[in-house]
């Protein structure tokens, strides 16, 4: 779990997109931002994790439609990447050349073009904006290889911006009710917790970005928020077992 | 940079030209010049405005269905860059362009050529209807009863008369 800033802005989830297979970073940031992400790759190689996650992931500097807010415009997981129609041909080609062949890059013609705000996904399941086109839903299911659910989080239709989702857990908008939390947990089959990031920011998708073994949050994130993130995404490798057990009890409330 | 088509007249819009209008439902309308833009604002339907490609396609003036059109379309799934493929594509673009424009010209040629069958039919009809301009209607009857009859020459009688 790494805290960083992009151009002195703590909204890391806006300027980057992290998945299990690749990481997209906006151009125009300082090299520190870029090197943080490459550090995570090395950190990971030295640690002892399951071999399936031992691949080096490519880090791609890009822009989408000439903008830096790439984290909010695109949606992706290890199977594919969806970009909006505003993406230029050159950017699309750059993405295709830089990403591994296993990742399918697809541009979507869709009225709602901020796909990062409308789609929250991990490698198995995706939450979608309720007003998304039927064809777009099919493309998501096809390209990302996920099951798509049209849902709202805390009554908010922008699911991508209100939650941070990985294969091992998720954080949702702090105002999500317990019933909603349970429902979403069963849908997504991961433990969920309602929390905040960046000193109480409710827009979790914009404040942090996460994959199975690392999370990036803004440097404004408090220690409490960080511990929540660590526990729900199971990021810390070694924990004293008593603490883990205690946390597990509270976390199991969200399973069904 | 991307060359797009004008929504009204379907001509290509080069960089630095025209106006783009984004409607509230996020549909983008691109116009190549103010002529098209003003026509759009007047709510004219391009399929009814004679000089647009939409009209010509809708009224069969220009070729619409052909395999050569399938090469030029917006593709949303890119392929990894390969130098050889790019080289071949560039050559192919030129060739396809030539073929397509010759086919379009042929289409217009065919359309403008006189239609022989149609002309023949109309001529036959005209003859049937207006034959009375040449022949009297009654004479038809006599013509049908016309037979070949052997005629004996009266020459010898006349000659004798003249000689006397």
Coordinates of C-alpha atoms in Angstrom, one line a residue:
Chain A
X1 CA 0.0 0.0 0.0
X2 CA 1.6 3.2 -1.2
X3 CA 0.6 6.8 -0.6
X4 CA 1.3 9.3 -3.3
X5 CA 0.2 12.4 -5.0
X6 CA -0.2 13.3 -8.7
X7 CA 0.9 16.9 -9.2
X8 CA 0.1 17.7 -5.6
X9 CA -3.4 16.3 -6.0
X10 CA -4.3 13.4 -3.7
X11 CA -6.9 11.9 -6.1
X12 CA -4.7 9.1 -7.3
X13 CA -7.6 7.2 -8.7
X14 CA -8.3 9.9 -11.2
X15 CA -4.9 9.9 -12.8
X16 CA -4.1 6.2 -12.8
X17 CA -5.7 2.9 -13.4
X18 CA -4.4 -0.2 -11.7
X19 CA -5.3 -3.8 -12.6
X20 CA -3.7 -7.2 -12.1
X21 CA -2.3 -7.1 -15.7
X22 CA -1.2 -3.6 -16.3
X23 CA -1.2 -0.1 -14.9
X24 CA -2.1 3.1 -16.8
X25 CA -0.6 6.4 -15.6
X26 CA -1.4 9.9 -16.9
X27 CA 1.3 11.9 -18.6
X28 CA 2.3 15.1 -17.1
X29 CA 2.9 13.9 -13.6
X30 CA 6.3 14.0 -12.0
X31 CA 8.6 11.1 -12.5
X32 CA 8.1 10.3 -8.8
X33 CA 4.5 9.3 -9.5
X34 CA 5.7 7.1 -12.3
X35 CA 8.5 5.5 -10.2
X36 CA 6.1 4.7 -7.3
X37 CA 4.2 2.5 -9.7
X38 CA 7.4 0.9 -10.9
X39 CA 8.5 0.4 -7.4
X40 CA 5.5 -1.6 -6.6
X41 CA 6.5 -4.0 -9.4
X42 CA 9.9 -4.6 -7.8
X43 CA 8.6 -4.8 -4.3
X44 CA 6.3 -7.4 -5.5
X45 CA 8.9 -9.5 -7.2
X46 CA 11.0 -9.7 -4.1
X47 CA 8.1 -10.7 -1.9
X48 CA 6.9 -14.2 -1.7
X49 CA 3.5 -14.4 -3.3
X50 CA 1.7 -16.9 -5.4
X51 CA 3.3 -17.5 -8.7
X52 CA 0.2 -16.5 -10.7
X53 CA 0.7 -13.0 -9.6
X54 CA 4.4 -13.0 -10.1
X55 CA 4.3 -11.4 -13.6
X56 CA 5.8 -8.1 -14.0
X57 CA 3.0 -5.7 -15.0
X58 CA 3.7 -3.1 -17.6
X59 CA 3.2 0.5 -16.7
X60 CA 1.9 2.6 -19.5
X61 CA 2.0 6.4 -19.7
X62 CA -1.0 7.6 -21.7
X63 CA -3.6 10.2 -22.1
X64 CA -7.2 9.5 -23.1
X65 CA -8.8 12.0 -25.5
X66 CA -5.9 14.3 -24.7
X67 CA -6.8 14.5 -21.0
X68 CA -5.0 13.4 -17.8
X69 CA -8.1 12.0 -16.0
X70 CA -7.6 8.5 -17.4
X71 CA -8.6 6.7 -14.3
X72 CA -12.1 8.0 -14.5
X73 CA -12.5 7.6 -18.3
X74 CA -11.5 4.0 -18.7
X75 CA -12.6 0.7 -17.1
X76 CA -10.6 -2.5 -17.2
X77 CA -9.4 -5.6 -15.6
X78 CA -6.8 -8.2 -16.5
X79 CA -8.8 -9.4 -19.5
X80 CA -9.5 -6.1 -21.2
X81 CA -9.6 -2.4 -21.2
X82 CA -12.6 -0.3 -22.3
X83 CA -12.0 3.3 -23.4
X84 CA -14.5 6.0 -24.4
X85 CA -15.2 7.2 -27.9
X86 CA -13.2 10.4 -27.2
X87 CA -10.0 8.4 -27.3
X88 CA -8.0 9.3 -30.4
X89 CA -6.8 6.7 -32.8
X90 CA -3.2 7.4 -31.8
X91 CA -3.9 6.8 -28.1
X92 CA -5.8 3.6 -28.9
X93 CA -2.8 2.4 -31.0
X94 CA -0.4 3.3 -28.2
X95 CA -2.4 1.3 -25.7
X96 CA -2.6 -1.6 -28.0
X97 CA 1.1 -1.6 -28.6
X98 CA 2.0 -1.2 -24.9
X99 CA -0.4 -3.6 -23.3
X100 CA 0.1 -7.4 -23.4
X101 CA -1.8 -9.3 -26.1
X102 CA -4.0 -11.0 -23.5
X103 CA -5.6 -7.6 -22.8
X104 CA -8.3 -6.7 -25.3
X105 CA -8.4 -3.0 -25.9
X106 CA -11.8 -1.8 -27.1
X107 CA -13.2 1.7 -27.8
X108 CA -16.9 2.1 -26.9
X109 CA -19.4 4.3 -28.6
X110 CA -21.5 5.3 -25.6
X111 CA -23.3 8.4 -24.4
X112 CA -21.8 8.0 -20.9
X113 CA -18.2 8.4 -21.8
X114 CA -16.6 8.5 -18.4
X115 CA -16.4 4.7 -18.1
X116 CA -14.3 4.8 -15.0
X117 CA -17.2 6.5 -13.2
X118 CA -19.8 4.3 -14.6
X119 CA -18.2 0.8 -14.3
X120 CA -16.6 -0.7 -11.3
X121 CA -15.0 -4.1 -12.0
X122 CA -12.7 -6.8 -10.9
X123 CA -11.7 -9.9 -12.8
X124 CA -15.0 -11.7 -12.2
X125 CA -17.8 -9.3 -11.8
X126 CA -18.7 -5.7 -12.7
X127 CA -21.1 -3.1 -11.5
X128 CA -22.6 -0.9 -14.1
X129 CA -24.4 2.5 -14.2
X130 CA -28.1 1.9 -14.5
X131 CA -28.5 3.9 -17.7
X132 CA -25.8 2.2 -19.6
X133 CA -26.7 1.0 -23.2
X134 CA -27.6 -2.6 -23.7
X135 CA -24.8 -3.0 -26.3
X136 CA -22.3 -1.5 -23.9
X137 CA -23.3 -4.0 -21.2
X138 CA -22.8 -6.8 -23.7
X139 CA -19.4 -5.5 -24.7
X140 CA -18.4 -5.2 -21.0
X141 CA -19.4 -8.8 -20.5
X142 CA -17.6 -9.9 -23.6
X143 CA -14.3 -7.9 -23.4
X144 CA -13.8 -7.9 -19.7
X145 CA -15.1 -11.5 -19.2
X146 CA -17.3 -10.5 -16.3
X147 CA -20.8 -10.8 -15.1
X148 CA -22.4 -7.4 -15.2
X149 CA -24.9 -6.0 -12.6
X150 CA -26.6 -2.7 -13.0
X151 CA -26.6 -1.4 -9.5
X152 CA -26.5 1.8 -7.4
X153 CA -24.3 2.4 -4.4
X154 CA -25.8 4.5 -1.6
X155 CA -28.4 5.6 -4.2
X156 CA -25.6 7.0 -6.4
X157 CA -25.6 5.7 -10.0
X158 CA -21.9 6.4 -10.5
X159 CA -20.7 3.1 -9.3
X160 CA -17.2 3.4 -10.5
X161 CA -16.4 6.5 -8.6
X162 CA -18.1 5.4 -5.4
X163 CA -16.3 2.2 -4.8
X164 CA -12.8 0.7 -5.2
X165 CA -13.0 -3.0 -6.1
X166 CA -10.5 -5.7 -6.3
X167 CA -10.7 -9.5 -6.4
X168 CA -10.2 -9.7 -2.7
X169 CA -12.4 -7.0 -1.3
X170 CA -14.0 -3.6 -1.8
X171 CA -14.6 -0.3 -0.2
X172 CA -17.8 1.5 -0.9
X173 CA -19.3 4.9 -0.3
X174 CA -19.5 5.6 3.5
X175 CA -23.3 6.3 3.4
X176 CA -24.1 2.8 2.1
X177 CA -26.7 1.1 4.3
X178 CA -26.0 -2.3 5.9
X179 CA -28.7 -4.0 3.7
X180 CA -27.1 -2.5 0.6
X181 CA -23.7 -3.6 1.7
X182 CA -25.0 -7.2 2.2
X183 CA -26.7 -7.2 -1.2
X184 CA -23.6 -5.9 -2.9
X185 CA -21.4 -8.4 -1.1
X186 CA -23.5 -11.3 -2.3
X187 CA -23.6 -10.0 -5.8
X188 CA -19.8 -9.4 -6.0
X189 CA -18.8 -12.4 -3.8
X190 CA -16.2 -10.3 -2.0
X191 CA -16.2 -8.7 1.5
X192 CA -17.2 -5.1 1.4
X193 CA -16.7 -2.3 3.8
X194 CA -18.1 1.2 3.8
X195 CA -15.3 3.6 4.3
X196 CA -13.6 6.8 3.2
X197 CA -10.3 7.8 1.7
X198 CA -8.2 10.9 1.6
X199 CA -9.3 12.3 4.9
X200 CA -13.0 11.6 4.6
X201 CA -13.5 11.9 0.8
X202 CA -16.6 9.9 -0.1
X203 CA -15.5 9.4 -3.7
X204 CA -13.4 6.3 -3.1
X205 CA -12.9 5.4 -6.7
X206 CA -11.3 8.7 -7.4
X207 CA -9.2 8.7 -4.3
X208 CA -7.5 5.4 -4.6
X209 CA -6.7 2.6 -7.0
X210 CA -6.2 -1.0 -6.1
X211 CA -5.3 -4.4 -7.5
X212 CA -4.8 -7.8 -5.8
X213 CA -1.6 -7.0 -4.2
X214 CA -1.2 -3.2 -4.0
X215 CA -3.2 -0.2 -3.4
X216 CA -2.4 3.4 -4.2
X217 CA -4.0 6.1 -2.1
X218 CA -3.6 9.8 -1.9
X219 CA -1.2 11.1 0.8
X220 CA -4.1 12.8 2.6
X221 CA -5.4 9.4 3.7
X222 CA -5.4 9.0 7.5
X223 CA -3.9 6.1 9.4
X224 CA -7.4 4.8 10.3
X225 CA -8.4 4.8 6.6
X226 CA -5.2 3.1 5.7
X227 CA -5.7 0.3 8.2
X228 CA -9.2 -0.3 6.8
X229 CA -7.8 -0.4 3.3
X230 CA -5.1 -2.8 4.4
X231 CA -7.5 -5.2 6.1
X232 CA -10.3 -5.2 3.5
X233 CA -8.0 -5.7 0.5
X234 CA -5.8 -8.1 2.5
X235 CA -2.7 -6.2 1.7
X236 CA -0.5 -6.7 4.7
X237 CA 1.3 -10.0 4.5
X238 CA 2.1 -10.8 8.1
X239 CA -0.3 -9.9 10.9
X240 CA -0.5 -11.0 14.5
X241 CA -3.1 -13.6 14.4
X242 CA -5.3 -12.2 17.2
X243 CA -5.8 -8.9 15.3
X244 CA -6.6 -10.8 12.2
X245 CA -9.2 -12.9 14.0
X246 CA -10.8 -9.9 15.5
X247 CA -10.9 -8.2 12.1
X248 CA -12.2 -11.3 10.5
X249 CA -15.2 -11.4 12.9
X250 CA -16.1 -7.9 11.9
X251 CA -15.5 -8.5 8.3
X252 CA -17.5 -11.7 8.2
X253 CA -20.6 -9.6 8.8
X254 CA -20.4 -8.6 5.2
X255 CA -20.4 -12.1 3.8
X256 CA -23.6 -13.9 3.4
Chain B
X1 CA -6.0 13.9 -36.2
X2 CA -9.0 12.2 -37.8
X3 CA -10.8 13.0 -41.0
X4 CA -14.5 12.9 -40.3
X5 CA -17.6 13.2 -42.4
X6 CA -19.9 16.2 -42.4
X7 CA -23.3 15.2 -41.0
X8 CA -25.2 17.2 -43.6
X9 CA -23.4 16.8 -46.9
X10 CA -21.1 13.8 -46.1
X11 CA -18.0 15.5 -47.4
X12 CA -14.7 15.0 -45.5
X13 CA -13.9 17.6 -42.8
X14 CA -10.2 18.3 -42.7
X15 CA -8.5 19.7 -39.5
X16 CA -9.2 23.3 -39.0
X17 CA -12.5 23.4 -40.8
X18 CA -16.0 23.4 -39.8
X19 CA -18.0 23.4 -36.6
X20 CA -19.0 20.6 -34.2
X21 CA -22.3 20.8 -32.4
X22 CA -22.9 18.6 -29.3
X23 CA -26.6 18.1 -28.5
X24 CA -27.9 17.5 -25.0
X25 CA -28.2 13.8 -25.6
X26 CA -24.4 13.8 -26.3
X27 CA -24.8 13.2 -30.0
X28 CA -22.1 15.0 -32.0
X29 CA -22.9 16.8 -35.3
X30 CA -20.0 17.8 -37.4
X31 CA -20.3 20.3 -40.2
X32 CA -17.8 21.0 -42.9
X33 CA -18.8 24.6 -43.5
X34 CA -21.4 27.2 -42.4
X35 CA -23.6 26.2 -45.3
X36 CA -24.3 22.8 -43.9
X37 CA -24.4 24.2 -40.3
X38 CA -27.1 26.8 -41.3
X39 CA -29.1 24.2 -43.2
X40 CA -29.0 22.0 -40.1
X41 CA -30.2 24.9 -37.9
X42 CA -33.1 25.4 -40.4
X43 CA -34.0 21.8 -39.6
X44 CA -33.7 20.7 -43.2
X45 CA -33.5 17.0 -43.8
X46 CA -30.4 16.2 -45.8
X47 CA -32.2 13.4 -47.5
X48 CA -34.3 16.0 -49.3
X49 CA -31.7 18.5 -50.1
X50 CA -30.5 17.8 -53.6
X51 CA -26.8 18.5 -53.4
X52 CA -26.1 16.3 -50.4
X53 CA -24.7 12.7 -50.6
X54 CA -27.6 11.6 -48.4
X55 CA -30.1 12.7 -51.1
X56 CA -28.1 11.1 -53.9
X57 CA -27.8 7.8 -52.0
X58 CA -31.5 7.8 -51.0
X59 CA -32.6 8.4 -54.6
X60 CA -30.3 5.9 -56.2
X61 CA -28.2 8.6 -58.0
X62 CA -24.9 7.3 -56.4
X63 CA -23.7 3.9 -55.6
X64 CA -24.6 2.8 -52.1
X65 CA -23.9 -0.9 -51.8
X66 CA -20.5 -2.2 -52.7
X67 CA -17.9 -4.3 -51.0
X68 CA -15.3 -1.6 -51.5
X69 CA -17.1 0.5 -48.9
X70 CA -16.4 -2.0 -46.2
X71 CA -12.7 -1.2 -46.1
X72 CA -13.3 2.3 -44.9
X73 CA -15.1 2.1 -41.5
X74 CA -14.3 3.1 -38.0
X75 CA -12.8 0.2 -36.1
X76 CA -12.9 0.1 -32.3
X77 CA -10.5 -2.7 -31.7
X78 CA -7.0 -1.9 -32.7
X79 CA -4.3 -4.3 -33.8
X80 CA -0.8 -4.3 -32.6
X81 CA 1.5 -2.2 -34.8
X82 CA 3.2 -4.2 -37.5
X83 CA 5.4 -2.4 -40.0
X84 CA 4.7 -4.8 -42.9
X85 CA 0.9 -4.6 -42.3
X86 CA 1.1 -0.8 -42.3
X87 CA 3.0 -0.8 -45.5
X88 CA 0.6 -3.1 -47.2
X89 CA -2.3 -1.1 -45.9
X90 CA -1.0 2.1 -47.4
X91 CA -0.7 0.4 -50.8
X92 CA -4.1 -1.1 -50.5
X93 CA -5.7 2.2 -49.6
X94 CA -4.6 3.7 -52.9
X95 CA -5.8 0.7 -54.9
X96 CA -9.1 0.5 -53.2
X97 CA -9.7 4.2 -53.7
X98 CA -9.1 3.8 -57.4
X99 CA -11.4 0.8 -57.7
X100 CA -14.1 2.5 -55.7
X101 CA -14.1 5.7 -57.7
X102 CA -14.2 3.8 -61.0
X103 CA -17.1 1.7 -59.8
X104 CA -19.0 4.9 -58.8
X105 CA -18.3 6.4 -62.2
X106 CA -19.6 3.2 -63.8
X107 CA -22.7 3.4 -61.7
X108 CA -23.5 6.9 -62.9
X109 CA -22.6 6.0 -66.5
X110 CA -25.1 3.1 -66.5
X111 CA -27.7 5.3 -65.0
X112 CA -27.3 7.9 -67.8
X113 CA -27.1 5.5 -70.6
X114 CA -30.4 5.3 -72.7
X115 CA -32.3 2.2 -71.7
X116 CA -32.8 0.3 -74.9
X117 CA -35.5 -2.1 -73.8
X118 CA -37.6 0.8 -72.5
X119 CA -37.2 2.7 -75.7
X120 CA -38.2 -0.2 -77.8
X121 CA -41.3 -0.9 -75.8
X122 CA -42.3 2.7 -76.0
X123 CA -41.8 2.8 -79.7
X124 CA -43.8 -0.3 -80.3
X125 CA -46.6 1.2 -78.3
X126 CA -46.4 4.5 -80.2
X127 CA -46.7 2.7 -83.5
X128 CA -49.7 0.7 -82.3
X129 CA -51.5 3.8 -81.1
X130 CA -50.7 6.3 -83.8
X131 CA -50.5 4.1 -86.9
X132 CA -53.5 6.1 -88.2
X133 CA -51.2 9.0 -89.0
X134 CA -49.7 7.0 -91.8
X135 CA -52.5 4.7 -92.9
X136 CA -56.3 5.2 -93.1
X137 CA -58.0 3.0 -90.6
X138 CA -60.2 1.3 -93.2
X139 CA -57.2 0.3 -95.4
X140 CA -56.2 -2.2 -92.8
X141 CA -59.1 -4.4 -93.9
X142 CA -58.2 -4.3 -97.6
X143 CA -54.6 -5.0 -96.8
X144 CA -55.5 -8.1 -94.9
X145 CA -57.7 -9.4 -97.8
X146 CA -55.0 -8.7 -100.2
X147 CA -54.1 -11.7 -102.3
X148 CA -51.9 -12.3 -105.2
X149 CA -54.0 -12.5 -108.5
X150 CA -52.5 -13.4 -111.8
X151 CA -53.0 -10.4 -114.2
X152 CA -53.2 -11.0 -117.9
X153 CA -51.5 -8.3 -119.9
X154 CA -53.9 -6.5 -122.4
X155 CA -51.0 -5.1 -124.3
X156 CA -51.8 -6.8 -127.7
X157 CA -55.3 -5.2 -127.8
X158 CA -54.0 -1.7 -127.0
X159 CA -51.1 -2.0 -129.4
X160 CA -53.5 -2.9 -132.2
X161 CA -55.7 0.0 -131.3
X162 CA -52.8 2.4 -131.4
X163 CA -51.5 1.1 -134.6
X164 CA -54.9 1.8 -136.3

